[in-house]
Short mmCIF file of C-alpha atoms in Angstrom, two decimals:
data_model
loop_
_atom_site.label_atom_id
_atom_site.label_comp_id
_atom_site.label_asym_id
_atom_site.label_seq_id
_atom_site.Cartn_x
_atom_site.Cartn_y
_atom_site.Cartn_z
CA MET A 643 83.51 -256.83 139.72
CA GLN A 644 82.48 -259.96 137.82
CA ARG A 645 85.85 -260.88 136.45
CA ARG A 646 87.72 -261.08 139.68
CA ASP A 647 84.88 -263.03 141.28
CA PHE A 648 84.80 -265.37 138.36
CA PHE A 649 88.33 -266.55 138.88
CA LYS A 650 88.20 -266.50 142.64
CA LYS A 651 85.12 -268.66 142.78
CA LEU A 652 86.28 -270.88 140.03
CA GLY A 653 89.48 -271.35 141.93
CA THR A 654 87.98 -272.30 145.25
CA VAL A 655 85.17 -274.54 144.19
CA VAL A 656 86.26 -276.39 141.13
CA ALA A 657 89.97 -275.92 140.73
CA VAL A 658 90.88 -279.57 140.87
CA SER A 659 88.07 -281.12 138.92
CA ALA A 660 87.43 -278.51 136.25
CA VAL A 661 90.71 -276.92 135.47
CA ALA A 662 92.90 -279.98 135.36
CA PRO A 663 91.14 -281.83 132.52
CA MET A 664 90.69 -278.57 130.66
CA MET A 665 94.42 -278.04 130.57
CA SER A 666 95.23 -281.52 129.47
CA PHE A 667 92.89 -281.02 126.53
CA ALA A 668 94.25 -277.63 125.58
CA ALA A 669 97.21 -279.08 123.71
CA ASP A 670 95.30 -280.28 120.67
CA GLU A 671 93.10 -277.22 120.43
CA LYS A 672 94.99 -275.79 117.44
CA LYS A 673 94.76 -278.49 114.81
CA PRO A 674 93.19 -277.30 111.57
CA LYS A 675 89.81 -278.59 110.38
CA GLY A 676 88.63 -280.77 113.25
CA PRO A 677 89.95 -278.30 115.80
CA ASN A 678 89.36 -280.52 118.82
CA GLU A 679 89.86 -283.98 117.40
CA PHE A 680 90.07 -286.27 120.39
CA SER A 681 89.25 -289.95 120.57
CA TYR A 682 87.03 -291.47 123.20
CA GLU A 683 89.76 -293.81 124.39
CA LYS A 684 92.25 -290.99 124.79
CA ALA A 685 89.74 -288.85 126.62
CA VAL A 686 88.85 -291.58 129.11
CA GLU A 687 92.51 -292.24 129.71
CA ALA A 688 93.25 -288.56 130.32
CA ILE A 689 90.32 -288.01 132.66
CA THR A 690 90.77 -291.17 134.72
CA ASP A 691 94.53 -290.82 134.66
CA GLY A 692 94.85 -294.22 133.11
CA LYS A 693 92.75 -295.92 135.75
CA GLY A 694 89.73 -296.46 133.51
CA ALA A 695 86.16 -296.72 134.75
CA LYS A 696 83.85 -299.50 135.75
CA THR A 697 80.38 -300.00 134.35
CA SER A 698 77.80 -299.08 136.93
CA SER A 699 74.05 -299.36 137.32
CA LYS A 700 74.16 -296.22 139.48
CA ILE A 701 74.19 -294.30 136.21
CA THR A 702 70.98 -293.85 134.27
CA LEU A 703 71.91 -292.82 130.74
CA LYS A 704 68.97 -291.85 128.60
CA VAL A 705 69.39 -291.52 124.83
CA PRO A 706 67.00 -292.58 122.10
CA GLU A 707 67.70 -295.94 120.47
CA ILE A 708 66.95 -294.41 117.11
CA ALA A 709 67.70 -290.74 116.62
CA GLU A 710 65.16 -288.82 114.60
CA ASN A 711 67.78 -286.36 113.57
CA GLY A 712 71.50 -286.61 114.24
CA ALA A 713 71.70 -282.86 114.72
CA VAL A 714 69.58 -282.89 117.86
CA VAL A 715 69.81 -286.00 120.01
CA PRO A 716 68.57 -285.65 123.59
CA VAL A 717 70.87 -287.12 126.23
CA SER A 718 70.44 -287.20 129.98
CA VAL A 719 72.63 -288.70 132.68
CA THR A 720 71.40 -289.18 136.23
CA VAL A 721 73.62 -290.62 138.94
CA ASP A 722 72.32 -292.17 142.12
CA SER A 723 74.15 -290.17 144.82
CA PRO A 724 73.30 -288.48 148.14
CA MET A 725 75.15 -285.35 146.95
CA SER A 726 76.38 -284.72 150.48
CA GLU A 727 79.66 -283.01 151.38
CA SER A 728 81.31 -286.38 151.91
CA ASP A 729 79.76 -288.31 149.06
CA TYR A 730 78.85 -286.59 145.84
CA VAL A 731 79.27 -286.72 142.10
CA LYS A 732 82.14 -284.49 141.10
CA ALA A 733 81.81 -284.64 137.35
CA ILE A 734 79.74 -286.12 134.56
CA HIS A 735 81.33 -286.37 131.12
CA ILE A 736 79.29 -287.07 128.02
CA PHE A 737 80.90 -288.59 124.91
CA ALA A 738 79.81 -289.24 121.37
CA THR A 739 82.32 -292.05 121.02
CA LYS A 740 82.72 -291.88 117.24
CA ASN A 741 82.54 -288.15 116.64
CA ASN A 742 85.71 -286.45 115.41
CA ASN A 743 85.90 -284.87 118.84
CA SER A 744 84.30 -287.42 121.13
CA ARG A 745 83.92 -284.95 123.97
CA CYS A 746 80.55 -283.23 124.17
CA LEU A 747 80.25 -281.92 127.67
CA ALA A 748 81.97 -282.14 131.06
CA VAL A 749 79.84 -281.00 133.97
CA HIS A 750 81.47 -280.29 137.32
CA LEU A 751 78.94 -280.59 140.09
CA THR A 752 78.94 -279.72 143.78
CA PRO A 753 76.77 -280.81 146.72
CA ALA A 754 74.80 -277.58 146.13
CA ASN A 755 73.22 -279.28 143.12
CA GLY A 756 71.20 -281.54 145.42
CA LYS A 757 70.82 -284.13 142.67
CA ALA A 758 73.33 -285.39 140.14
CA MET A 759 71.83 -284.95 136.70
CA ILE A 760 72.64 -283.32 133.38
CA ALA A 761 70.39 -283.16 130.34
CA THR A 762 71.40 -281.71 127.00
CA ARG A 763 71.33 -282.40 123.25
CA VAL A 764 74.22 -283.61 121.14
CA LYS A 765 75.09 -283.90 117.46
CA LEU A 766 75.92 -287.39 116.28
CA GLY A 767 77.83 -287.83 113.03
CA GLY A 768 76.46 -291.35 112.62
CA THR A 769 75.38 -294.49 114.43
CA GLN A 770 77.52 -294.91 117.53
CA GLU A 771 77.66 -295.36 121.28
CA VAL A 772 76.97 -292.45 123.56
CA ALA A 773 78.86 -292.81 126.81
CA ALA A 774 78.80 -291.21 130.25
CA LEU A 775 81.85 -291.14 132.47
CA VAL A 776 81.22 -290.19 136.08
CA GLU A 777 83.76 -289.08 138.63
CA MET A 778 82.77 -289.64 142.25
CA SER A 779 84.07 -287.54 145.14
CA ASP A 780 86.12 -290.48 146.38
CA GLY A 781 88.10 -290.45 143.15
CA THR A 782 86.52 -293.51 141.56
CA PHE A 783 85.13 -293.52 138.04
CA LEU A 784 81.94 -295.14 136.78
CA THR A 785 80.67 -295.46 133.24
CA ALA A 786 77.63 -296.39 131.16
CA SER A 787 76.94 -296.37 127.45
CA GLN A 788 74.20 -296.98 124.93
CA SER A 789 74.19 -297.22 121.18
CA VAL A 790 72.16 -294.81 119.09
CA LYS A 791 71.17 -295.54 115.54
CA VAL A 792 71.37 -292.42 113.39
CA THR A 793 70.04 -292.42 109.85
CA ILE A 794 71.01 -288.88 108.92
CA GLY A 795 74.14 -287.55 110.56
CA GLY A 796 74.18 -284.25 112.38
CA CYS A 797 77.69 -283.17 111.57
CA GLY A 798 79.28 -281.83 108.43
CA MET B 707 42.23 -290.92 91.59
CA LYS B 708 44.09 -292.99 94.08
CA THR B 709 46.45 -294.43 91.50
CA GLY B 710 47.03 -290.93 90.18
CA ILE B 711 48.34 -289.92 93.55
CA LYS B 712 50.49 -293.00 93.81
CA ILE B 713 52.12 -292.18 90.51
CA ALA B 714 52.68 -288.59 91.51
CA LEU B 715 54.28 -289.74 94.71
CA SER B 716 56.57 -292.28 93.17
CA LEU B 717 57.74 -289.60 90.77
CA ALA B 718 58.42 -287.42 93.74
CA LEU B 719 60.32 -290.24 95.35
CA LEU B 720 62.41 -290.89 92.30
CA SER B 721 63.41 -287.31 91.98
CA SER B 722 64.69 -287.35 95.54
CA LEU B 723 62.85 -284.47 97.11
CA SER B 724 64.80 -283.26 100.03
CA PHE B 725 62.87 -283.12 103.26
CA GLY B 726 65.93 -283.56 105.42
CA GLY B 727 64.74 -287.11 105.86
CA GLU B 728 64.83 -288.74 109.23
CA GLN B 729 64.12 -292.06 110.77
CA PHE B 730 60.66 -292.42 112.23
CA ALA B 731 60.45 -296.02 113.40
CA MET B 732 60.78 -294.87 116.96
CA SER B 733 59.96 -296.79 120.08
CA ASP B 734 57.55 -295.31 122.61
CA SER B 735 60.35 -294.50 125.04
CA ASP B 736 62.22 -292.68 122.28
CA ARG B 737 59.09 -290.76 121.50
CA ALA B 738 58.76 -289.87 125.17
CA MET B 739 62.31 -288.49 125.19
CA TYR B 740 61.58 -286.25 122.26
CA ALA B 741 58.31 -285.17 123.86
CA GLU B 742 60.28 -284.24 126.97
CA MET B 743 62.35 -281.91 124.83
CA LEU B 744 59.27 -279.73 124.52
CA GLU B 745 59.85 -278.78 128.14
CA ASN B 746 62.95 -276.95 127.05
CA ASN B 747 62.24 -275.93 123.52
CA PRO B 748 65.08 -273.72 122.23
CA ALA B 749 62.35 -271.54 120.77
CA ASP B 750 61.36 -270.52 124.30
CA ILE B 751 64.19 -268.01 124.01
CA MET B 752 62.74 -266.62 120.80
CA VAL B 753 59.34 -266.37 122.43
CA ALA B 754 60.85 -264.52 125.39
CA HIS B 755 62.57 -262.20 122.93
CA GLY B 756 59.27 -261.69 121.12
CA GLU B 757 57.68 -260.71 124.40
CA GLU B 758 60.33 -258.04 124.90
CA LEU B 759 59.74 -256.71 121.41
CA LEU B 760 55.99 -256.56 121.95
CA SER B 761 56.45 -254.87 125.30
CA ASP B 762 58.22 -252.07 123.43
CA MET B 763 54.88 -251.55 121.68
CA GLY B 764 52.78 -251.64 124.81
CA GLY B 765 52.74 -255.37 125.49
CA ASP B 766 49.62 -257.49 125.73
CA ALA B 767 47.56 -254.50 126.85
CA GLY B 768 48.70 -252.41 123.91
CA LEU B 769 47.94 -255.21 121.49
CA ALA B 770 44.49 -255.83 122.99
CA LYS B 771 43.70 -252.16 122.73
CA TYR B 772 44.88 -252.01 119.16
CA LEU B 773 42.76 -255.01 118.21
CA GLY B 774 39.79 -253.54 120.05
CA VAL B 775 39.33 -256.29 122.61
CA SER B 776 39.82 -256.41 126.37
CA GLU B 777 43.00 -257.97 127.70
CA SER B 778 41.05 -260.90 129.13
CA GLU B 779 39.45 -261.56 125.75
CA LEU B 780 42.78 -261.38 123.97
CA PRO B 781 43.71 -265.10 124.15
CA LYS B 782 40.38 -266.19 122.66
CA TYR B 783 40.63 -263.52 120.01
CA ILE B 784 44.13 -264.60 119.01
CA ALA B 785 42.96 -268.23 118.86
CA GLY B 786 40.68 -267.17 116.00
CA PHE B 787 43.41 -266.05 113.56
CA PRO B 788 43.62 -265.72 110.61
CA ARG B 789 40.52 -263.54 110.81
CA TYR B 790 38.69 -260.80 108.98
CA ILE B 791 39.44 -257.43 110.54
CA GLU B 792 37.18 -254.62 109.60
CA LYS B 793 39.63 -251.78 109.85
CA PHE B 794 41.89 -253.53 107.32
CA ASP B 795 38.94 -254.84 105.33
CA MET B 796 40.92 -258.02 104.84
CA VAL B 797 41.46 -261.49 106.21
CA VAL B 798 44.87 -261.30 107.88
CA GLY B 799 47.29 -263.54 109.70
CA LEU B 800 48.61 -262.55 113.10
CA GLY B 801 51.88 -261.31 111.57
CA GLN B 802 50.06 -258.82 109.39
CA ALA B 803 48.01 -257.60 112.33
CA LEU B 804 51.31 -256.94 114.13
CA GLN B 805 52.67 -255.14 111.08
CA ALA B 806 49.60 -252.93 110.98
CA MET B 807 50.03 -252.13 114.64
CA MET B 808 53.69 -251.23 114.06
CA HIS B 809 52.65 -248.97 111.23
CA ASP B 810 49.79 -247.29 113.09
CA THR B 811 51.84 -246.69 116.22
CA GLY B 812 54.69 -245.15 114.25
CA LYS B 813 57.10 -248.03 114.80
CA LYS B 814 59.37 -249.50 112.17
CA VAL B 815 57.39 -252.13 110.31
CA LEU B 816 59.21 -255.46 110.47
CA LYS B 817 59.22 -257.69 107.42
CA LEU B 818 57.24 -260.92 107.67
CA ASP B 819 60.36 -262.97 107.03
CA SER B 820 62.52 -261.24 109.65
CA SER B 821 63.56 -263.16 112.70
CA ASP B 822 62.30 -260.42 115.01
CA MET B 823 58.89 -260.73 113.41
CA ASN B 824 58.93 -264.51 113.84
CA ASP B 825 59.81 -264.08 117.51
CA MET B 826 57.04 -261.56 118.02
CA LEU B 827 54.52 -263.63 116.15
CA ALA B 828 55.43 -266.67 118.24
CA TYR B 829 55.05 -264.74 121.48
CA THR B 830 51.77 -263.20 120.38
CA LYS B 831 50.30 -266.53 119.41
CA SER B 832 51.52 -268.05 122.69
CA ILE B 833 49.22 -265.62 124.49
CA ALA B 834 46.50 -268.01 123.31
CA ASN B 835 48.25 -271.15 124.62
CA ASP B 836 45.84 -273.85 125.86
CA GLU B 837 42.99 -272.02 124.16
CA PRO B 838 41.20 -274.14 121.53
CA ILE B 839 41.55 -272.91 117.95
CA ASN B 840 38.29 -271.10 117.25
CA ILE B 841 38.71 -269.92 113.68
CA ASP B 842 35.28 -269.30 112.16
CA VAL B 843 35.36 -269.86 108.42
CA ASN B 844 31.68 -268.97 108.19
CA ALA B 845 31.94 -265.75 110.18
CA ASN B 846 31.34 -263.62 107.11
CA GLN B 847 31.71 -263.63 103.35
CA HIS B 848 35.38 -262.66 103.58
CA MET B 849 36.20 -265.72 105.66
CA LYS B 850 34.06 -267.93 103.44
CA ASP B 851 35.95 -266.66 100.41
CA ALA B 852 39.30 -267.12 102.08
CA TYR B 853 38.44 -270.68 103.03
CA ALA B 854 37.30 -271.47 99.50
CA LEU B 855 40.47 -269.95 98.04
CA GLY B 856 42.53 -271.89 100.56
CA GLN B 857 40.91 -275.14 99.55
CA ILE B 858 41.45 -274.46 95.86
CA THR B 859 45.08 -273.55 96.50
CA PHE B 860 45.50 -276.71 98.56
CA ASP B 861 43.91 -279.00 95.99
CA THR B 862 45.28 -277.56 92.76
CA LYS B 863 48.13 -279.42 91.12
CA ARG B 864 50.97 -277.16 90.08
CA GLY B 865 54.64 -277.20 89.24
CA GLY B 866 56.80 -279.47 87.13
CA ARG B 867 55.76 -282.57 89.03
CA GLY B 868 52.07 -281.79 88.99
CA LEU B 869 51.78 -281.99 92.75
CA SER B 870 49.28 -280.29 95.02
CA CYS B 871 49.31 -280.02 98.78
CA LEU B 872 46.57 -282.62 98.66
CA SER B 873 48.83 -285.08 96.82
CA CYS B 874 50.80 -285.45 100.03
CA HIS B 875 48.30 -284.43 102.69
CA SER B 876 45.13 -286.26 101.64
CA PRO B 877 43.50 -289.02 103.69
CA ASP B 878 44.49 -291.47 100.94
CA VAL B 879 48.20 -291.05 101.47
CA ILE B 880 48.52 -289.86 105.05
CA GLY B 881 50.85 -292.14 106.95
CA THR B 882 52.58 -293.43 103.84
CA ILE B 883 56.19 -292.67 103.68
CA LEU B 884 58.08 -290.23 101.55
CA ARG B 885 61.86 -290.49 101.77
CA THR B 886 61.70 -291.91 105.28
CA GLN B 887 59.08 -289.41 106.41
CA PRO B 888 55.46 -290.23 107.11
CA LEU B 889 53.11 -287.85 105.35
CA PRO B 890 51.34 -285.93 108.10
CA ASP B 891 47.64 -285.29 108.60
CA LEU B 892 47.62 -281.54 109.12
CA GLY B 893 44.51 -281.70 111.33
CA VAL B 894 45.69 -284.53 113.56
CA ASN B 895 49.13 -282.92 113.77
CA ASN B 896 47.47 -279.71 114.92
CA SER B 897 49.48 -277.69 112.42
CA GLY B 898 47.19 -274.71 113.09
CA GLY B 899 48.05 -274.77 116.79
CA THR B 900 51.71 -275.76 116.86
CA TRP B 901 53.40 -273.25 114.57
CA PRO B 902 55.50 -271.12 115.00
CA ALA B 903 57.70 -274.06 115.89
CA TYR B 904 61.36 -274.77 116.40
CA ARG B 905 62.64 -276.90 113.52
CA MET B 906 65.37 -279.23 114.66
CA THR B 907 66.63 -279.80 111.12
CA LYS B 908 67.01 -276.06 110.59
CA SER B 909 67.77 -274.90 114.15
CA ASN B 910 65.36 -272.03 113.73
CA LEU B 911 61.87 -270.79 114.46
CA THR B 912 59.50 -271.19 111.52
CA THR B 913 55.95 -269.89 111.13
CA LEU B 914 53.10 -271.89 109.61
CA GLN B 915 53.31 -269.80 106.44
CA GLY B 916 57.05 -270.39 106.34
CA ARG B 917 56.53 -274.14 106.79
CA MET B 918 54.04 -274.22 103.94
CA GLN B 919 56.53 -272.38 101.77
CA GLY B 920 59.02 -275.10 102.67
CA CYS B 921 56.66 -277.72 101.26
CA MET B 922 56.27 -275.66 98.10
CA LYS B 923 60.03 -275.47 97.64
CA ASN B 924 60.49 -279.17 98.29
CA ALA B 925 57.75 -280.14 95.88
CA LEU B 926 58.97 -277.66 93.26
CA LEU B 927 55.80 -275.56 93.35
CA ALA B 928 56.19 -271.83 92.75
CA VAL B 929 56.46 -270.32 96.21
CA ILE B 930 53.50 -268.19 97.31
CA PRO B 931 54.76 -265.05 99.08
CA LEU B 932 54.26 -264.53 102.82
CA GLY B 933 51.29 -262.36 103.65
CA SER B 934 49.70 -262.73 100.21
CA PRO B 935 45.95 -263.42 100.11
CA ASP B 936 46.65 -266.92 98.77
CA ILE B 937 48.93 -267.99 101.58
CA VAL B 938 46.66 -266.44 104.21
CA ALA B 939 43.83 -268.40 102.60
CA LEU B 940 45.93 -271.57 102.82
CA GLU B 941 46.56 -270.79 106.48
CA VAL B 942 42.81 -270.39 107.01
CA TYR B 943 42.14 -273.73 105.35
CA VAL B 944 44.91 -275.59 107.19
CA THR B 945 44.10 -273.97 110.55
CA ASP B 946 40.44 -274.93 110.23
CA LYS B 947 41.49 -278.59 109.98
CA ALA B 948 42.76 -278.34 113.56
CA LYS B 949 39.81 -276.35 114.89
CA GLY B 950 39.14 -277.15 118.56
CA LYS B 951 42.68 -278.35 119.20
CA ALA B 952 44.61 -276.52 121.89
CA ILE B 953 47.20 -273.97 120.89
CA ALA B 954 50.69 -274.90 122.10
CA ILE B 955 53.37 -272.42 121.06
CA PRO B 956 56.23 -272.81 120.41
CA GLY B 957 55.94 -276.22 118.75
CA LEU B 958 58.90 -278.52 118.24
CA LYS B 959 59.22 -280.17 114.86
CA ARG B 960 61.74 -282.06 112.81
CA MET C 337 79.57 -257.42 120.90
CA GLU C 338 75.94 -258.23 120.32
CA LYS C 339 74.24 -259.75 123.29
CA VAL C 340 73.56 -263.43 122.81
CA LYS C 341 69.95 -264.40 123.43
CA SER C 342 69.64 -266.74 126.38
CA LEU C 343 67.15 -267.80 129.01
CA ILE C 344 67.13 -269.48 132.42
CA LYS C 345 64.09 -271.58 133.33
CA ILE C 346 63.37 -272.96 136.79
CA LYS C 347 60.98 -275.85 137.40
CA PRO C 348 58.69 -275.87 139.27
CA LYS C 349 57.93 -272.19 139.01
CA LYS C 350 57.05 -271.97 142.70
CA TYR C 351 59.48 -273.55 145.13
CA LYS C 352 60.41 -273.52 148.78
CA ASP C 353 63.70 -273.05 150.53
CA GLY C 354 65.58 -276.33 150.63
CA GLU C 355 63.76 -277.71 147.59
CA VAL C 356 65.80 -279.21 144.76
CA VAL C 357 64.66 -277.60 141.49
CA LYS C 358 65.43 -278.16 137.83
CA VAL C 359 67.36 -275.34 136.20
CA SER C 360 67.57 -275.12 132.42
CA PHE C 361 69.85 -272.72 130.66
CA MET C 362 69.12 -272.19 126.98
CA VAL C 363 71.16 -270.08 124.59
CA MET C 364 71.06 -269.16 120.93
CA HIS C 365 74.41 -270.20 119.56
CA PRO C 366 75.35 -271.84 116.24
CA MET C 367 77.76 -274.39 117.80
CA GLU C 368 79.70 -274.57 114.55
CA THR C 369 82.12 -277.48 114.47
CA GLY C 370 84.60 -275.87 112.09
CA MET C 371 84.16 -278.86 109.81
CA ARG C 372 80.93 -277.95 108.07
CA LYS C 373 80.98 -276.61 104.55
CA ASP C 374 78.69 -273.76 103.64
CA LYS C 375 76.32 -275.14 101.01
CA LYS C 376 76.40 -271.95 98.93
CA THR C 377 80.03 -270.88 99.05
CA GLY C 378 81.62 -274.32 99.54
CA LYS C 379 83.88 -272.78 102.16
CA ILE C 380 84.43 -274.24 105.62
CA VAL C 381 82.40 -272.39 108.22
CA PRO C 382 84.81 -271.42 111.00
CA ALA C 383 84.43 -273.10 114.38
CA GLU C 384 82.22 -271.16 116.75
CA TYR C 385 81.04 -272.97 119.83
CA ILE C 386 80.41 -272.33 123.50
CA ASN C 387 83.34 -273.67 125.48
CA SER C 388 82.44 -272.94 129.07
CA VAL C 389 79.38 -272.35 131.21
CA LYS C 390 79.27 -271.41 134.88
CA PHE C 391 76.33 -271.32 137.29
CA ASP C 392 76.74 -268.88 140.17
CA TYR C 393 74.12 -268.81 142.92
CA ASN C 394 74.51 -265.89 145.33
CA GLY C 395 78.24 -265.80 144.83
CA GLN C 396 78.80 -269.53 145.07
CA VAL C 397 79.79 -271.39 141.94
CA ILE C 398 77.59 -274.47 142.05
CA THR C 399 78.37 -275.95 138.63
CA THR C 400 80.82 -275.37 135.81
CA MET C 401 80.91 -276.98 132.39
CA ASN C 402 83.45 -277.54 129.65
CA VAL C 403 81.60 -277.57 126.38
CA TRP C 404 82.65 -278.76 122.93
CA GLU C 405 81.35 -278.43 119.42
CA SER C 406 79.46 -281.73 119.49
CA LEU C 407 76.54 -280.14 121.31
CA SER C 408 73.56 -279.21 119.15
CA ALA C 409 73.00 -275.70 117.87
CA ASN C 410 71.06 -273.55 120.33
CA PRO C 411 72.06 -275.79 123.21
CA VAL C 412 70.15 -276.46 126.39
CA PHE C 413 71.76 -277.41 129.71
CA THR C 414 69.56 -278.80 132.46
CA ILE C 415 70.84 -279.48 135.97
CA TYR C 416 69.42 -279.56 139.49
CA MET C 417 70.04 -276.97 142.15
CA LYS C 418 69.16 -276.87 145.84
CA ILE C 419 67.35 -273.67 146.81
CA ASN C 420 69.26 -272.03 149.61
CA GLY C 421 67.83 -268.59 150.22
CA ALA C 422 66.60 -265.73 148.07
CA GLY C 423 68.94 -264.00 145.69
CA LYS C 424 70.24 -264.40 142.18
CA LEU C 425 71.35 -267.16 139.87
CA THR C 426 73.78 -265.99 137.20
CA VAL C 427 74.86 -268.12 134.29
CA SER C 428 77.93 -266.90 132.44
CA PHE C 429 79.35 -268.49 129.35
CA THR C 430 82.21 -268.05 126.91
CA ASP C 431 82.82 -269.25 123.39
CA ASN C 432 85.93 -270.13 121.44
CA THR C 433 85.93 -266.78 119.64
CA GLY C 434 86.33 -264.97 122.95
CA ALA C 435 82.75 -263.86 123.40
CA VAL C 436 81.70 -263.57 127.04
CA ASN C 437 78.06 -263.30 128.09
CA GLU C 438 75.95 -263.69 131.16
CA THR C 439 72.33 -263.84 132.13
CA SER C 440 70.62 -263.85 135.52
CA THR C 441 67.35 -264.71 137.16
CA LYS C 442 65.96 -263.93 140.60
CA ILE C 443 65.59 -266.74 143.09
CA LYS C 444 62.52 -266.20 145.23
CA PRO C 445 61.62 -269.15 147.45
CA LYS C 446 58.12 -269.10 148.97
CA GLY C 447 57.82 -270.24 152.59
#
């Protein structure tokens, strides 16, 4: 049962937001070594379709200023949004801007989330900015970033 | 004495002991973020797995029965480990008590260094969460002896660098910094009540005995085997330093 | 394929219908980048990372995620979810090696 449901549901709810960026990233999936090498600039351009994003205080990005350990750096992104059918956060992307593959996580939300938030932990190869890119349901993009000082890198 | 320690430490520094050094000059808000991580400690999964494994052996009730206490007394009883248990005629850590139970109930006895055992040990100790550590090092001669042996083991300098646990964990040096890491006070840090813990530098669950072995490796001391009387004695000694502190398993450590 | 250890946690533990709760999904996974050298053998450890996660609540996909190797080993994903009736929350996830896993928890609102 599961399999058919998986695709059906995936299709109806998140087809536009989730599948499209996934496909545009698929091209560089085969490179040796850094299998998913992808720069922050390229990623933002692909996701926003060249439009870019504007810095917004609606986003609360929480990362430590100094990371205890680059292998486990807590990150949370909260976006001020009613999460109603007509006005919600469609996606939150998290980037480690200087990692070989800058993309960490892309979360595709729906009004059923009730609140727009994602919390996770990332690996940081060194001191760098962590950035959030947020896609609103009206098609606009917002962004926020903060620099994290890492003494011992978490990659490699 | 004090200068002796300083020399020992600077030697240690020179020879670049690897403690997977991290930055510690954290702001309070940074500290709060890391504290929040405890809410979702990756080791919660291991603890849940440990619970499944114990339920295969009769769960909390089975364990209580095996240890000869009621289920309601079980948390307090667990908060007193390592303890002398008459039917083994030995001071044992919780892991060994579980091994004995496996043996006596005809189950496969897990090794103390296996990940299943770590998971089970973590779950079992978490039964005592919020309970104050109530180890009684004067309960009987066996505990008195174990405590004394633990102290000797803790204080005795060994290895090529002539270091003891005390060299790095004595009041004289606590808070000073070794390769970017502050030397911890094992009592204040509640080491007795916060291991097994998830180690972020290792991405795994480590027991208190395993953590102490880590210090031995880093300081180039011959490693005392898990479950041996000496390491159980060390656990007794270190746990007693945190007596009265609440048990909070799984811990989250660097 | 061996079942991957994972766990869903809901906070608060007791909740009402209509309440927005915190859902954390935790999974044991190495999240290998494919760039790390094994210290003993000196060989590159092949990439092995979760690449997608999906939250399904009573047949409705409420959240999906694309995941890359920059997440920490044994990752944790925390989101919010609005309680909308009793039933089941299923989290399914895939990794780049083709492994597919899922885990579920019961949703039981009180009052």
